mmCIF file of C-alpha atoms in Angstrom:
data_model
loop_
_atom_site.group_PDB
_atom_site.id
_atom_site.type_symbol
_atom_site.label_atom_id
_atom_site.label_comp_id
_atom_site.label_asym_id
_atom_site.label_seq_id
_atom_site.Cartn_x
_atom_site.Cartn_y
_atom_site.Cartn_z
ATOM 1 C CA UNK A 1 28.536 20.649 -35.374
ATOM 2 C CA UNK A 2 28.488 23.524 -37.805
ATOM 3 C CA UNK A 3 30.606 26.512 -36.939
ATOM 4 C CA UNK A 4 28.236 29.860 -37.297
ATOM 5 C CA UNK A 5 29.796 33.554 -37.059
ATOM 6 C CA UNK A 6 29.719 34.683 -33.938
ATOM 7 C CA UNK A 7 27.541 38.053 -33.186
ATOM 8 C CA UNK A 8 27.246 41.320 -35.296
ATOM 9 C CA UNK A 9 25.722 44.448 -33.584
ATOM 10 C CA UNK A 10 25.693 47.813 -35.491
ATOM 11 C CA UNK A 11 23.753 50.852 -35.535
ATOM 12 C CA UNK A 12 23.651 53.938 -37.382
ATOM 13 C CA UNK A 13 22.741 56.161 -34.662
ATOM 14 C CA UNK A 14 18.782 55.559 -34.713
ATOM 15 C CA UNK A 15 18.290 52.296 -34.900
ATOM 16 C CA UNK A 16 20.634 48.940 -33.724
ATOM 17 C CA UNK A 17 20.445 46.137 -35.975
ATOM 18 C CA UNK A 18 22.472 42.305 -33.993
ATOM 19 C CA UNK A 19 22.154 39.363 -35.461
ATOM 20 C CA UNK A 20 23.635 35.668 -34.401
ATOM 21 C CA UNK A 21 23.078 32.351 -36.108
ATOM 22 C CA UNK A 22 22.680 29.547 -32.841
ATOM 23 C CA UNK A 23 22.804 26.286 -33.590
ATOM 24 C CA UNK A 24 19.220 25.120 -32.347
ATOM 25 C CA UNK A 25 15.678 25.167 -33.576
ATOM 26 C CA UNK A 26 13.439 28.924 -33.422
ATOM 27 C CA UNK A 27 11.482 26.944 -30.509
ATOM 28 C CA UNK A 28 14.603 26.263 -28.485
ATOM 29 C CA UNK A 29 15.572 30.187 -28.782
ATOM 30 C CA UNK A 30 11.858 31.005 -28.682
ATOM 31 C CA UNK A 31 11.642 29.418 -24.842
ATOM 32 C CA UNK A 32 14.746 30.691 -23.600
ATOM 33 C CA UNK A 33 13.629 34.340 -24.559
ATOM 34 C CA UNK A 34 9.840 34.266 -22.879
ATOM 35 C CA UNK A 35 10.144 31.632 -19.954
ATOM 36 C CA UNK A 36 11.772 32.184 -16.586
ATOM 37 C CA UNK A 37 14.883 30.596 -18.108
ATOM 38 C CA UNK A 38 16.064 34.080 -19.151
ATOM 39 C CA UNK A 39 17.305 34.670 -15.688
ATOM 40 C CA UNK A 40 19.666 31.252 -16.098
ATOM 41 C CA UNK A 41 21.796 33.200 -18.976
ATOM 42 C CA UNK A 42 21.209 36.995 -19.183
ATOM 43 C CA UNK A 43 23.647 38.603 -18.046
ATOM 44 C CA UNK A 44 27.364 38.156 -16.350
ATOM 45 C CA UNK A 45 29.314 38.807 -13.357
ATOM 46 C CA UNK A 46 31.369 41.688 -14.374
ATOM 47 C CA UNK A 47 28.330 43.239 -16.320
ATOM 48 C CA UNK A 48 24.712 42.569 -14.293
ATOM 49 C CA UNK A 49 22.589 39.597 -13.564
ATOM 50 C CA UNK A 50 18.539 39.592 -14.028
ATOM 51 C CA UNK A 51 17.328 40.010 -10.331
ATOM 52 C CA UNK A 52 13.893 39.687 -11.142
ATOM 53 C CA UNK A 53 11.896 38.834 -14.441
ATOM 54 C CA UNK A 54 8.009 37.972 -14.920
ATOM 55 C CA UNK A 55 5.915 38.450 -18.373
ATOM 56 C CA UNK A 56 2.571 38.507 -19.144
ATOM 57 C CA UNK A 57 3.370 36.638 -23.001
ATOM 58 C CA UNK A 58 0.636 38.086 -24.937
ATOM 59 C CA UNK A 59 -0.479 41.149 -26.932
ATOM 60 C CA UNK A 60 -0.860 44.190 -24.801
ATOM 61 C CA UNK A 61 0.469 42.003 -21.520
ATOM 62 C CA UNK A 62 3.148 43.838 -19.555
ATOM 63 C CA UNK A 63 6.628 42.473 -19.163
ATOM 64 C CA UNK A 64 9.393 43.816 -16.289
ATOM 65 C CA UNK A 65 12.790 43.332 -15.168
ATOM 66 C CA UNK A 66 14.977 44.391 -13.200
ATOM 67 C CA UNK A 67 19.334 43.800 -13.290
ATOM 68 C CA UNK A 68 21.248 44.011 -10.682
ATOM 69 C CA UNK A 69 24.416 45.883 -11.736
ATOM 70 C CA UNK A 70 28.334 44.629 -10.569
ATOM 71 C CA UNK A 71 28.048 47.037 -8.109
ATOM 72 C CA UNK A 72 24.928 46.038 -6.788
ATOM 73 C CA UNK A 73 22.788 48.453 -8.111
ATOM 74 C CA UNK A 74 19.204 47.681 -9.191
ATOM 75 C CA UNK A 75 17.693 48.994 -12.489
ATOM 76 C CA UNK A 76 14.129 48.088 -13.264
ATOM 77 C CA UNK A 77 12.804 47.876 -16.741
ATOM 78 C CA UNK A 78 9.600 46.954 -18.829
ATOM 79 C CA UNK A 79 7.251 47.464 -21.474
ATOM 80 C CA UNK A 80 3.800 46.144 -23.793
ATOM 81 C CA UNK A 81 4.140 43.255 -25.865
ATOM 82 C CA UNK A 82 2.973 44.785 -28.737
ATOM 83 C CA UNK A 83 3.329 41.131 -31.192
ATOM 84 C CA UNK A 84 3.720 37.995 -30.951
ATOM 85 C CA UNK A 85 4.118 34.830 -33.435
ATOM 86 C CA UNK A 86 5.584 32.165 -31.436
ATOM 87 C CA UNK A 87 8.628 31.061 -32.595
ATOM 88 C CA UNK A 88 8.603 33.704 -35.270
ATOM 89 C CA UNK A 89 8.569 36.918 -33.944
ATOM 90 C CA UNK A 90 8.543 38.980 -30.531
ATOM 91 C CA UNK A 91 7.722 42.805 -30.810
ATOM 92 C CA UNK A 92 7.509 44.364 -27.626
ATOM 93 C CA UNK A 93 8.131 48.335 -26.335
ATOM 94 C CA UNK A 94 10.876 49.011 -23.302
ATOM 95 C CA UNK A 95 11.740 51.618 -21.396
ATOM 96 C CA UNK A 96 14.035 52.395 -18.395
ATOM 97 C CA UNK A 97 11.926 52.849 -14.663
ATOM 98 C CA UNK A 98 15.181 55.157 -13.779
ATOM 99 C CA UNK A 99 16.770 57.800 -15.510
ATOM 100 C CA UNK A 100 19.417 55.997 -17.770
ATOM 101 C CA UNK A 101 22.802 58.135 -18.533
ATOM 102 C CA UNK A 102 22.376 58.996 -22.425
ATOM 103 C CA UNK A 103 18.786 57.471 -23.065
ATOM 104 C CA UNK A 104 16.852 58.777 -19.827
ATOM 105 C CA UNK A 105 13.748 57.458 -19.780
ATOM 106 C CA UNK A 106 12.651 56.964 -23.435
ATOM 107 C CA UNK A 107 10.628 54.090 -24.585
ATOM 108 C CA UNK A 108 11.965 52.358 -27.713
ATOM 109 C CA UNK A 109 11.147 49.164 -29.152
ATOM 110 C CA UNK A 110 12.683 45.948 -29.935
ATOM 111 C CA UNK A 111 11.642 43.461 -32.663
ATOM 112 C CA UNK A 112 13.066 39.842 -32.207
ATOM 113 C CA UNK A 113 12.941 38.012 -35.726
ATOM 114 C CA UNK A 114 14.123 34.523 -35.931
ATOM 115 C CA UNK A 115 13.839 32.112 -39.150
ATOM 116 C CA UNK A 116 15.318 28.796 -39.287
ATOM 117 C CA UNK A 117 18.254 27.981 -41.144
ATOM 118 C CA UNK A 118 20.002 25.244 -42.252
ATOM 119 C CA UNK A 119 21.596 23.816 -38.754
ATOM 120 C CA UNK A 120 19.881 26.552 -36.670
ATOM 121 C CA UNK A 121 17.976 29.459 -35.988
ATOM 122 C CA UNK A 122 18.792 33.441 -37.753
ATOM 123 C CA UNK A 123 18.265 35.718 -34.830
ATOM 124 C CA UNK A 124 17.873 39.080 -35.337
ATOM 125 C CA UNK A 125 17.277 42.279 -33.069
ATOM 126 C CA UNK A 126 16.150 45.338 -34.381
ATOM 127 C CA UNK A 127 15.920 48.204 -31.532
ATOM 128 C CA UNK A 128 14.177 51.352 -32.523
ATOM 129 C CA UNK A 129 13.726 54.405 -31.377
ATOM 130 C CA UNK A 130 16.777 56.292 -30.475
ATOM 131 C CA UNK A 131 16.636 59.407 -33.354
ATOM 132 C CA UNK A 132 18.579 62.323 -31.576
ATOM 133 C CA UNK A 133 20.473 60.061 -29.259
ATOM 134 C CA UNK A 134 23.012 58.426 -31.186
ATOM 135 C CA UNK A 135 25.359 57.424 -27.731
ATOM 136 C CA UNK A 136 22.388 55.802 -26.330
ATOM 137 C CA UNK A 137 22.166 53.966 -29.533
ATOM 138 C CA UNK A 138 26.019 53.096 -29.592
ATOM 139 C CA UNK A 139 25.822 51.507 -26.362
ATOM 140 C CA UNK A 140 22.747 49.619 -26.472
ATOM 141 C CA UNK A 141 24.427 48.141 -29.957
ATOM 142 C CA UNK A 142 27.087 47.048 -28.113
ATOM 143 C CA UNK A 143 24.765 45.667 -25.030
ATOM 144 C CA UNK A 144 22.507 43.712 -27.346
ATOM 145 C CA UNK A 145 26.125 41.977 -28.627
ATOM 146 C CA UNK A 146 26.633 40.989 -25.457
ATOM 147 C CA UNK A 147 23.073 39.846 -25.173
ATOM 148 C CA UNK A 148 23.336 37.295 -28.133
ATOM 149 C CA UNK A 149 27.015 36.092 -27.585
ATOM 150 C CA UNK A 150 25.430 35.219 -23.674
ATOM 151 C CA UNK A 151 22.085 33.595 -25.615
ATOM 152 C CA UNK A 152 24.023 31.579 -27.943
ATOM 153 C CA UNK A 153 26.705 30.226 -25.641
ATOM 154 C CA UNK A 154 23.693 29.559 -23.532
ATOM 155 C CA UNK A 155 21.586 27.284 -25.979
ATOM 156 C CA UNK A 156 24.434 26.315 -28.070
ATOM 157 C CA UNK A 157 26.424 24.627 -25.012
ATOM 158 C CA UNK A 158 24.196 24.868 -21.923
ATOM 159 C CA UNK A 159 26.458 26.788 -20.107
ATOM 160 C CA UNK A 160 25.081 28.186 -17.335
ATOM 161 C CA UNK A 161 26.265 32.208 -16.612
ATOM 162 C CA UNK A 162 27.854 32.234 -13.056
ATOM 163 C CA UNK A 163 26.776 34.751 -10.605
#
């Protein structure tokens, strides 16, 4: 197996840009991004856990969530697919259903790019939509490294998060 970098999340206080090379195919990724199989590696025990997920995978269908923090708090979520070129590209809005500590309410949106590479899959997030609100954007940079590292240990080894 080919060793690839681990994540990169960065921002500069507008917009987040992550990025992780995972050693399967776009259509591997691709599935585990827009099938109920999200809930299998999204999230950990000492961060939150998806307690519910459904999506409606098509443009202008509606897509929801909601996590269920450490502490047992739920947080629903959800937004428009706004594009989408399966296994190419997922463009979709989002916006908090509560009011979130430094981003309230605010819709943003969220690009998912991946292109093949040689051994794997690119995978890139770009998460738009914070101008003003450069904490919000801080921490979502640092949630959407989180998000990857979880993805790619996911697909890359099958590893199951524990609850």
């Amino acid at each position: 197996m080919m060793h690839f970098p681990r994540v990169q999340s960065m921002t500069n206080g507008e917009t987040i840009m992550a990025s992780a090379e995972i050693e399967a195919p776009a259509e591997r990724i691709f599935r585990a991004l827009v099938t109920s199989e999200i809930e299998q590696w999204w999230g950990s025990a000492d961060t939150y856990r998806l307690a519910d997920w459904s999506a409606d995978l098509r443009v202008g269908g509606h897509w929801t969530v909601t996590v269920r923090t450490a502490n047992g708090n739920d947080l629903p979520a959800g937004g428009e697919f706004l594009e989408i070129e399966a296994p190419r590209r997922i463009v979709q809005t989002r916006a908090y259903a509560w009011d979130h500590a430094t981003l309230g309410r605010r819709q943003t949106t969220v690009a998912w790019l991946l292109q093949p590479i040689t051994g794997g899959t690119s995978l890139t997030i770009c998460h738009g939509g914070f101008a003003g609100l450069s904490a919000a954007a801080a921490e979502h940079a640092e949630g959407w490294g989180r998000v990857l590292a979880w993805l790619q240990d996911y697909v890359e080894a099958g590893r199951l998060v524990t609850a």
